[in-house]
Tab-separated table of C-alpha atoms and ligand atoms in Angstrom:
chain	number	residue	atom	x	y	z
A	190	UNK	CA	-18.690	53.117	24.649
A	191	UNK	CA	-21.417	51.579	22.516
A	192	UNK	CA	-19.547	48.295	22.142
A	193	UNK	CA	-19.809	47.681	25.884
A	194	UNK	CA	-23.553	47.871	25.819
A	195	UNK	CA	-23.842	44.361	24.514
A	196	UNK	CA	-21.529	42.621	26.976
A	197	UNK	CA	-22.155	38.886	26.827
A	198	UNK	CA	-24.912	37.990	29.229
A	199	UNK	CA	-23.953	34.350	29.417
A	200	UNK	CA	-20.686	32.533	29.873
A	201	UNK	CA	-18.327	33.109	26.944
A	202	UNK	CA	-17.570	29.762	25.277
A	203	UNK	CA	-14.041	28.432	25.691
A	204	UNK	CA	-11.664	29.441	22.892
A	205	UNK	CA	-11.692	27.523	19.658
A	206	UNK	CA	-9.097	27.371	16.889
A	207	UNK	CA	-11.527	29.451	14.815
A	208	UNK	CA	-10.969	32.402	17.171
A	209	UNK	CA	-7.361	32.732	15.981
A	210	UNK	CA	-6.081	35.007	13.278
A	211	UNK	CA	-3.260	33.463	11.268
A	212	UNK	CA	-0.736	35.549	13.196
A	213	UNK	CA	-2.173	34.509	16.571
A	214	UNK	CA	-2.097	30.876	15.566
A	215	UNK	CA	1.527	31.226	14.472
A	216	UNK	CA	2.424	32.774	17.851
A	217	UNK	CA	0.639	29.982	19.702
A	218	UNK	CA	2.319	27.254	17.627
A	219	UNK	CA	5.760	28.772	18.268
A	220	UNK	CA	4.961	29.060	22.004
A	221	UNK	CA	4.339	25.324	21.994
A	222	UNK	CA	7.854	24.764	20.636
A	223	UNK	CA	6.618	23.812	17.160
A	224	UNK	CA	7.988	25.098	13.856
A	225	UNK	CA	5.948	28.078	12.560
A	226	UNK	CA	4.925	26.279	9.345
A	227	UNK	CA	2.586	24.120	11.444
A	228	UNK	CA	0.323	27.191	11.736
A	229	UNK	CA	-0.086	27.275	7.958
A	230	UNK	CA	-0.885	23.550	7.904
A	231	UNK	CA	-3.520	23.911	10.624
A	232	UNK	CA	-5.035	27.075	9.153
A	233	UNK	CA	-5.344	25.476	5.715
A	234	UNK	CA	-7.181	22.503	7.164
A	235	UNK	CA	-9.522	24.677	9.202
A	236	UNK	CA	-10.539	26.705	6.142
A	237	UNK	CA	-10.759	23.899	3.622
A	238	UNK	CA	-14.297	23.386	2.448
A	239	UNK	CA	-15.538	21.250	4.101
A	240	UNK	CA	-13.140	21.873	7.006
A	241	UNK	CA	-10.820	19.116	8.218
A	242	UNK	CA	-11.250	18.195	11.898
A	243	UNK	CA	-8.231	17.921	14.174
A	244	UNK	CA	-8.070	14.078	14.244
A	245	UNK	CA	-8.084	14.039	10.413
A	246	UNK	CA	-5.257	16.578	9.986
A	247	UNK	CA	-3.013	13.828	8.622
A	248	UNK	CA	-0.137	16.156	7.711
A	249	UNK	CA	0.459	16.807	11.423
A	250	UNK	CA	2.356	14.542	13.839
A	251	UNK	CA	0.123	12.558	16.176
A	252	UNK	CA	1.394	14.256	19.360
A	253	UNK	CA	0.709	17.689	17.928
A	254	UNK	CA	-2.833	16.663	16.987
A	255	UNK	CA	-3.312	15.498	20.574
A	256	UNK	CA	-2.015	18.823	21.871
A	257	UNK	CA	-4.500	20.642	19.618
A	258	UNK	CA	-7.469	18.481	20.704
A	259	UNK	CA	-6.559	18.880	24.384
A	260	UNK	CA	-6.095	22.636	24.085
A	261	UNK	CA	-9.234	23.270	22.021
A	262	UNK	CA	-11.825	20.704	23.018
A	263	UNK	CA	-14.746	22.859	21.948
A	264	UNK	CA	-16.556	21.505	18.906
A	265	UNK	CA	-18.149	24.777	17.740
A	266	UNK	CA	-21.631	25.237	16.337
A	267	UNK	CA	-23.362	21.981	15.361
A	268	UNK	CA	-25.759	22.130	12.458
A	269	UNK	CA	-29.154	20.853	13.626
A	270	UNK	CA	-31.502	21.770	10.811
A	271	UNK	CA	-31.371	22.918	7.183
A	272	UNK	CA	-34.354	24.376	5.338
A	273	UNK	CA	-34.458	25.016	1.612
A	274	UNK	CA	-36.677	27.662	0.035
A	275	UNK	CA	-38.223	27.152	-3.379
A	276	UNK	CA	-36.100	30.126	-4.587
A	277	UNK	CA	-32.784	28.452	-3.659
A	278	UNK	CA	-32.244	30.212	-0.317
A	279	UNK	CA	-31.009	27.832	2.377
A	280	UNK	CA	-31.338	28.479	6.112
A	281	UNK	CA	-29.061	26.696	8.557
A	282	UNK	CA	-29.903	26.400	12.225
A	283	UNK	CA	-26.942	25.611	14.507
A	284	UNK	CA	-26.662	24.855	18.202
A	285	UNK	CA	-23.835	26.644	19.987
A	286	UNK	CA	-21.717	25.021	22.690
A	287	UNK	CA	-23.761	26.696	25.458
A	288	UNK	CA	-27.077	25.549	24.036
A	289	UNK	CA	-28.025	28.804	22.260
A	290	UNK	CA	-29.158	28.651	18.654
A	291	UNK	CA	-28.199	30.734	15.680
A	292	UNK	CA	-29.297	31.027	12.093
A	293	UNK	CA	-27.248	31.527	8.943
A	294	UNK	CA	-28.751	32.011	5.493
A	295	UNK	CA	-27.229	31.254	2.086
A	296	UNK	CA	-28.625	33.377	-0.723
A	297	UNK	CA	-27.478	32.139	-4.136
A	298	UNK	CA	-28.019	34.451	-7.079
A	299	UNK	CA	-28.934	32.298	-10.015
A	300	UNK	CA	-28.935	35.078	-12.552
A	301	UNK	CA	-25.285	35.799	-13.212
A	302	UNK	CA	-23.921	32.788	-14.980
A	303	UNK	CA	-21.439	34.427	-17.352
A	304	UNK	CA	-17.729	33.779	-17.041
A	305	UNK	CA	-16.925	37.418	-16.333
A	306	UNK	CA	-19.406	37.566	-13.477
A	307	UNK	CA	-19.980	34.132	-12.023
A	308	UNK	CA	-23.051	33.575	-9.918
A	309	UNK	CA	-22.793	34.902	-6.395
A	310	UNK	CA	-23.166	32.859	-3.280
A	311	UNK	CA	-23.849	35.277	-0.465
A	312	UNK	CA	-23.977	34.119	3.107
A	313	UNK	CA	-25.969	36.170	5.591
A	314	UNK	CA	-24.247	35.853	8.946
A	315	UNK	CA	-25.420	36.523	12.529
A	316	UNK	CA	-23.209	38.404	14.981
A	317	UNK	CA	-25.244	38.088	18.186
A	318	UNK	CA	-27.845	35.762	19.649
A	319	UNK	CA	-30.869	38.079	19.707
A	320	UNK	CA	-30.542	41.841	19.492
A	321	UNK	CA	-30.761	44.754	21.920
A	322	UNK	CA	-32.106	47.381	19.539
A	323	UNK	CA	-35.841	46.537	19.372
A	324	UNK	CA	-36.618	47.897	15.897
A	325	UNK	CA	-40.401	47.794	15.710
A	326	UNK	CA	-40.569	45.765	12.479
A	327	UNK	CA	-37.832	43.210	13.162
A	328	UNK	CA	-38.225	39.740	14.640
A	329	UNK	CA	-34.639	39.453	15.898
A	330	UNK	CA	-35.110	42.096	18.592
A	331	UNK	CA	-38.287	40.697	20.052
A	332	UNK	CA	-36.577	38.563	22.669
A	333	UNK	CA	-33.778	40.980	23.506
A	334	UNK	CA	-30.060	40.300	23.458
A	335	UNK	CA	-28.865	36.916	24.693
A	336	UNK	CA	-25.163	37.272	24.021
A	337	UNK	CA	-22.453	38.276	21.577
A	338	UNK	CA	-21.080	35.614	19.260
A	339	UNK	CA	-17.362	34.945	19.506
A	340	UNK	CA	-15.157	35.616	16.473
A	341	UNK	CA	-14.922	31.844	15.962
A	342	UNK	CA	-18.705	31.417	16.022
A	343	UNK	CA	-19.055	34.192	13.436
A	344	UNK	CA	-16.390	32.664	11.186
A	345	UNK	CA	-17.723	29.120	11.435
A	346	UNK	CA	-21.078	30.151	9.957
A	347	UNK	CA	-19.333	30.768	6.650
A	348	UNK	CA	-17.988	27.213	6.716
A	349	UNK	CA	-21.531	25.809	6.810
A	350	UNK	CA	-21.746	26.778	3.180
A	351	UNK	CA	-19.546	25.793	0.253
A	352	UNK	CA	-18.007	28.217	-2.261
A	353	UNK	CA	-19.021	31.478	-0.572
A	354	UNK	CA	-18.325	34.559	-2.690
A	355	UNK	CA	-19.845	37.317	-0.509
A	356	UNK	CA	-20.544	37.799	3.177
A	357	UNK	CA	-23.205	40.116	4.581
A	358	UNK	CA	-23.511	40.761	8.303
A	359	UNK	CA	-27.266	41.066	8.115
A	360	UNK	CA	-28.352	38.103	10.201
A	361	UNK	CA	-29.358	38.253	13.835
A	362	UNK	CA	-27.876	40.999	15.988
A	363	UNK	CA	-26.169	44.352	15.596
A	364	UNK	CA	-22.665	43.782	14.175
A	365	UNK	CA	-21.226	47.088	15.401
A	366	UNK	CA	-22.342	46.321	18.984
A	367	UNK	CA	-20.008	43.292	18.874
A	368	UNK	CA	-17.214	45.313	17.338
A	369	UNK	CA	-14.050	43.536	18.487
A	370	UNK	CA	-15.275	40.063	17.561
A	371	UNK	CA	-16.689	41.298	14.255
A	372	UNK	CA	-13.400	42.901	13.229
A	373	UNK	CA	-11.449	39.851	14.237
A	374	UNK	CA	-13.794	37.621	12.237
A	375	UNK	CA	-13.332	39.875	9.183
A	376	UNK	CA	-9.537	39.647	9.504
A	377	UNK	CA	-9.801	35.853	9.702
A	378	UNK	CA	-12.064	35.762	6.602
A	379	UNK	CA	-9.612	38.014	4.725
A	380	UNK	CA	-6.539	35.891	5.451
A	381	UNK	CA	-4.708	34.750	2.298
A	382	UNK	CA	-3.786	31.531	4.138
A	383	UNK	CA	-7.484	30.758	4.677
A	384	UNK	CA	-10.740	31.760	2.964
A	385	UNK	CA	-9.319	34.823	1.149
A	386	UNK	CA	-12.620	36.725	1.166
A	387	UNK	CA	-11.711	40.306	0.261
A	388	UNK	CA	-13.053	43.218	2.327
A	389	UNK	CA	-14.974	44.526	-0.679
A	390	UNK	CA	-16.987	41.323	-0.697
A	391	UNK	CA	-18.017	41.858	2.899
A	392	UNK	CA	-20.893	44.107	3.983
A	393	UNK	CA	-21.627	45.273	7.509
A	394	UNK	CA	-25.189	46.379	8.128
A	395	UNK	CA	-25.924	48.628	11.102
A	396	UNK	CA	-28.852	50.297	12.837
A	397	UNK	CA	-26.617	53.384	12.886
A	398	UNK	CA	-24.260	53.333	15.883
A	399	UNK	CA	-22.500	56.597	15.105
A	400	UNK	CA	-19.338	56.224	17.275
A	401	UNK	CA	-18.746	52.746	15.890
A	402	UNK	CA	-19.179	53.898	12.281
A	403	UNK	CA	-16.577	56.573	13.022
A	404	UNK	CA	-14.271	53.974	14.504
A	405	UNK	CA	-14.743	51.620	11.557
A	406	UNK	CA	-13.821	54.420	9.158
A	407	UNK	CA	-10.375	54.554	10.764
A	408	UNK	CA	-9.633	50.821	10.442
A	409	UNK	CA	-8.255	51.062	6.931
A	410	UNK	CA	-10.530	48.230	5.814
A	411	UNK	CA	-12.549	48.547	2.641
A	412	UNK	CA	-15.662	46.777	3.872
A	413	UNK	CA	-19.003	47.861	2.503
A	414	UNK	CA	-21.275	49.682	4.931
A	415	UNK	CA	-25.009	49.394	4.836
A	416	UNK	CA	-27.115	51.623	7.074
A	417	UNK	CA	-30.636	50.574	8.026
A	418	UNK	CA	-32.456	53.865	7.573
A	419	UNK	CA	-36.154	53.042	7.099
A	420	UNK	CA	-37.399	56.610	7.637
A	421	UNK	CA	-36.380	60.042	6.312
A	422	UNK	CA	-37.052	62.095	9.465
A	423	UNK	CA	-36.298	61.799	13.166
A	424	UNK	CA	-39.892	61.648	14.281
A	425	UNK	CA	-40.776	58.581	12.251
A	426	UNK	CA	-37.360	56.947	12.592
A	427	UNK	CA	-37.515	57.368	16.366
A	428	UNK	CA	-40.811	55.470	16.404
A	429	UNK	CA	-39.576	52.637	14.205
A	430	UNK	CA	-36.032	52.456	15.553
A	431	UNK	CA	-35.496	53.513	19.190
A	432	UNK	CA	-31.742	53.880	18.491
A	433	UNK	CA	-32.552	57.050	16.557
A	434	UNK	CA	-33.272	58.839	19.841
A	435	UNK	CA	-29.627	58.347	20.757
A	436	UNK	CA	-28.123	58.893	17.314
A	437	UNK	CA	-30.428	61.153	15.285
A	438	UNK	CA	-30.143	61.681	11.543
A	439	UNK	CA	-28.175	64.895	12.070
A	440	UNK	CA	-25.343	62.695	13.422
A	441	UNK	CA	-25.918	59.533	11.406
A	442	UNK	CA	-25.846	61.043	7.922
A	443	UNK	CA	-22.559	62.954	8.469
A	444	UNK	CA	-21.013	59.783	9.944
A	445	UNK	CA	-22.063	57.816	6.843
A	446	UNK	CA	-20.670	60.561	4.633
A	447	UNK	CA	-17.356	60.521	6.496
A	448	UNK	CA	-17.182	56.715	6.165
A	449	UNK	CA	-17.711	56.962	2.450
A	450	UNK	CA	-15.039	59.648	2.160
A	451	UNK	CA	-12.497	57.709	4.240
A	452	UNK	CA	-12.997	54.365	2.478
A	453	UNK	CA	-13.998	55.633	-0.979
A	454	UNK	CA	-16.908	53.194	-0.813
A	455	UNK	CA	-20.478	53.868	-1.732
A	456	UNK	CA	-22.806	53.631	1.275
A	457	UNK	CA	-25.997	51.614	0.957
A	458	UNK	CA	-29.107	52.742	2.799
A	459	UNK	CA	-31.655	50.053	3.501
A	460	UNK	CA	-35.238	51.272	3.484
A	461	UNK	CA	-38.064	48.875	4.290
A	462	UNK	CA	-41.281	49.945	2.632
A	463	UNK	CA	-44.142	49.609	5.118
A	464	UNK	CA	-47.660	50.081	3.865
A	465	UNK	CA	-49.070	53.438	4.962
A	466	UNK	CA	-46.158	54.140	7.340
A	467	UNK	CA	-43.104	55.378	5.393
A	468	UNK	CA	-44.028	54.860	1.729
A	469	UNK	CA	-45.666	58.145	0.692
A	470	UNK	CA	-44.533	60.752	-1.834
A	471	UNK	CA	-43.660	63.085	1.031
A	472	UNK	CA	-41.269	60.538	2.520
A	473	UNK	CA	-39.679	59.869	-0.870
A	474	UNK	CA	-39.018	63.589	-1.258
A	475	UNK	CA	-37.607	63.918	2.252
A	476	UNK	CA	-35.362	60.940	1.628
A	477	UNK	CA	-34.098	62.434	-1.602
A	478	UNK	CA	-33.243	65.645	0.200
A	479	UNK	CA	-31.601	63.858	3.099
A	480	UNK	CA	-29.282	61.889	0.825
A	481	UNK	CA	-28.416	64.643	-1.610
A	482	UNK	CA	-24.703	64.899	-2.300
A	483	UNK	CA	-23.870	61.567	-0.697
A	484	UNK	CA	-22.077	58.786	-2.557
A	485	UNK	CA	-24.809	56.256	-1.892
A	486	UNK	CA	-27.492	53.958	-3.153
A	487	UNK	CA	-30.810	52.974	-1.661
A	488	UNK	CA	-32.066	49.421	-1.302
A	489	UNK	CA	-35.830	49.372	-1.027
A	490	UNK	CA	-37.053	46.240	0.730
A	491	UNK	CA	-40.692	45.206	0.851
A	492	UNK	CA	-41.587	44.820	4.551
A	493	UNK	CA	-41.887	41.157	5.420
A	494	UNK	CA	-44.517	40.001	7.828
A	495	UNK	CA	-43.223	39.628	11.394
A	496	UNK	CA	-45.220	37.945	14.149
A	497	UNK	CA	-46.598	40.527	16.576
A	498	UNK	CA	-46.608	43.453	14.121
A	499	UNK	CA	-49.526	44.575	11.952
A	500	UNK	CA	-47.320	45.714	9.075
A	501	UNK	CA	-47.086	44.590	5.482
A	502	UNK	CA	-45.517	45.946	2.329
A	503	UNK	CA	-47.353	48.418	0.084
A	504	UNK	CA	-48.813	47.326	-3.254
A	505	UNK	CA	-46.172	46.874	-5.973
A	506	UNK	CA	-47.362	49.983	-7.842
A	507	UNK	CA	-46.635	52.201	-4.800
A	508	UNK	CA	-43.206	50.624	-4.289
A	509	UNK	CA	-42.364	51.327	-7.933
A	510	UNK	CA	-43.557	54.968	-7.630
A	511	UNK	CA	-41.370	55.408	-4.544
A	512	UNK	CA	-38.389	54.031	-6.424
A	513	UNK	CA	-39.089	56.344	-9.396
A	514	UNK	CA	-39.291	59.415	-7.176
A	515	UNK	CA	-35.844	58.662	-5.766
A	516	UNK	CA	-34.354	57.937	-9.171
A	517	UNK	CA	-35.715	61.187	-10.513
A	518	UNK	CA	-33.013	63.066	-8.611
A	519	UNK	CA	-30.319	60.613	-9.584
A	520	UNK	CA	-30.222	58.530	-6.410
A	521	UNK	CA	-29.346	54.973	-7.473
A	522	UNK	CA	-32.024	52.743	-6.124
A	523	UNK	CA	-33.111	49.114	-6.334
A	524	UNK	CA	-36.307	47.457	-5.267
A	525	UNK	CA	-35.138	44.227	-3.710
A	526	UNK	CA	-36.864	40.966	-4.322
A	527	UNK	CA	-37.571	39.136	-1.100
A	528	UNK	CA	-35.833	35.809	-0.814
A	529	UNK	CA	-36.538	32.867	1.410
A	530	UNK	CA	-39.920	34.065	2.670
A	531	UNK	CA	-41.332	30.546	2.804
A	532	UNK	CA	-38.664	29.462	5.307
A	533	UNK	CA	-38.635	32.677	7.363
A	534	UNK	CA	-35.116	33.349	6.173
A	535	UNK	CA	-35.781	36.804	4.763
A	536	UNK	CA	-34.512	40.027	6.380
A	537	UNK	CA	-35.858	40.537	9.860
A	538	UNK	CA	-37.255	37.049	10.125
A	539	UNK	CA	-34.326	35.340	11.760
A	540	UNK	CA	-35.864	34.725	15.076
A	541	UNK	CA	-34.899	32.886	18.173
A	542	UNK	CA	-37.531	30.249	17.802
A	543	UNK	CA	-35.412	27.828	19.837
A	544	UNK	CA	-34.057	30.331	22.360
A	545	UNK	CA	-37.277	31.092	24.211
B	32	SAH	N1	-28.756	45.145	13.055
B	32	SAH	C1	-28.269	45.310	11.727
B	32	SAH	C2	-28.063	43.983	11.044
B	32	SAH	C3	-29.332	43.215	10.778
B	32	SAH	S1	-29.660	43.479	9.122
B	32	SAH	C4	-29.181	46.238	10.948
B	32	SAH	O1	-30.290	46.506	11.421
B	32	SAH	O2	-28.791	46.728	9.903
B	32	SAH	C5	-31.242	43.082	8.938
B	32	SAH	C6	-31.836	43.839	7.770
B	32	SAH	O3	-33.170	43.395	7.634
B	32	SAH	C7	-31.896	45.321	8.068
B	32	SAH	O4	-31.776	46.165	6.976
B	32	SAH	C8	-33.251	45.391	8.682
B	32	SAH	O5	-33.673	46.657	8.769
B	32	SAH	C9	-34.046	44.475	7.753
B	32	SAH	N2	-35.328	44.036	8.295
B	32	SAH	C10	-35.651	43.863	9.583
B	32	SAH	N3	-36.943	43.537	9.713
B	32	SAH	C11	-37.479	43.491	8.466
B	32	SAH	C12	-38.791	43.216	7.946
B	32	SAH	N4	-39.822	42.933	8.739
B	32	SAH	N5	-38.945	43.256	6.617
B	32	SAH	C13	-37.902	43.545	5.797
B	32	SAH	N6	-36.666	43.831	6.241
B	32	SAH	C14	-36.443	43.807	7.557
């Protein structure tokens, strides 16, 4: 099974309260001989923004606080550095309990200030330390996979940031290769007793792990799915993304279609435009053909510079022509503005600078 491929390579950190769904916490509280309403009290404190630490949970009896601290001594990720981009993007670097580092990026959208559509605050969350998939253009894969993040470590990244409206699993790692922890984290984020972030405000981005997309379709969760496509044919995609040799387009596209049918959600395809590599008229036409009849949209992303690769994005005029060619056949398409480039917080730039 694909999910086993990314077995943690290092010791799994001891459990934290952030690993618990509300139901699991209730079961644990009852097992300790406490009334079930204590679970609600604890959960509320954990997901207050900023979160309340165990010693400050003043609505709990002292002995119960001691029991909590003794049972869950782990502190969780500690923020060690915050960098702000001139465009408002903020990158947080945290140290995990085993000394690994992870990055989380807040991307505010300053443009939607009306009452009906308040401005978004999207947090871009990592699911693994490093990545096993070695996409040729991406910095995260350059050092390989270090380990999976626990559900609690995934969830706690959202708490680094206040007033989150949307969550995208587009940070370091391949979310669907850490399937169990990812799903658990989503259930914790959804919980009405906690952060109440609806599934439709959550996006999972994947390199295209077909069996896991099929599994996700059966979960009865309405999360958005984003597929990193980056090439319209197997030959080119296989060069840019080695995973394509295992799951070619003839399997990936039907899996995306089935996901869209099962969840009634529109699929997003991410397509990095790389100068002279995948940005020609021929590729635009192939892409159009490939996606015909699919409920989808395409996000065109200018390729960001990554250390160790020669690639850059095409001139703006070519990116606009590519976008027009797709639109011509009615494929909804946006040319994304790059955010956070000056702090290396843009897509593909989250790198394990500290994890060498
Ligand atoms: N592993 C998942 C989640 C990471 S998402 C996935 O690949 O979808 C990271 C997003 O940033 C993906 O769409 C990825 O393709 C994109 N990306 C990676 N390197 C990039 C680069 N150099 N320039 C622009 N986008 C890049």
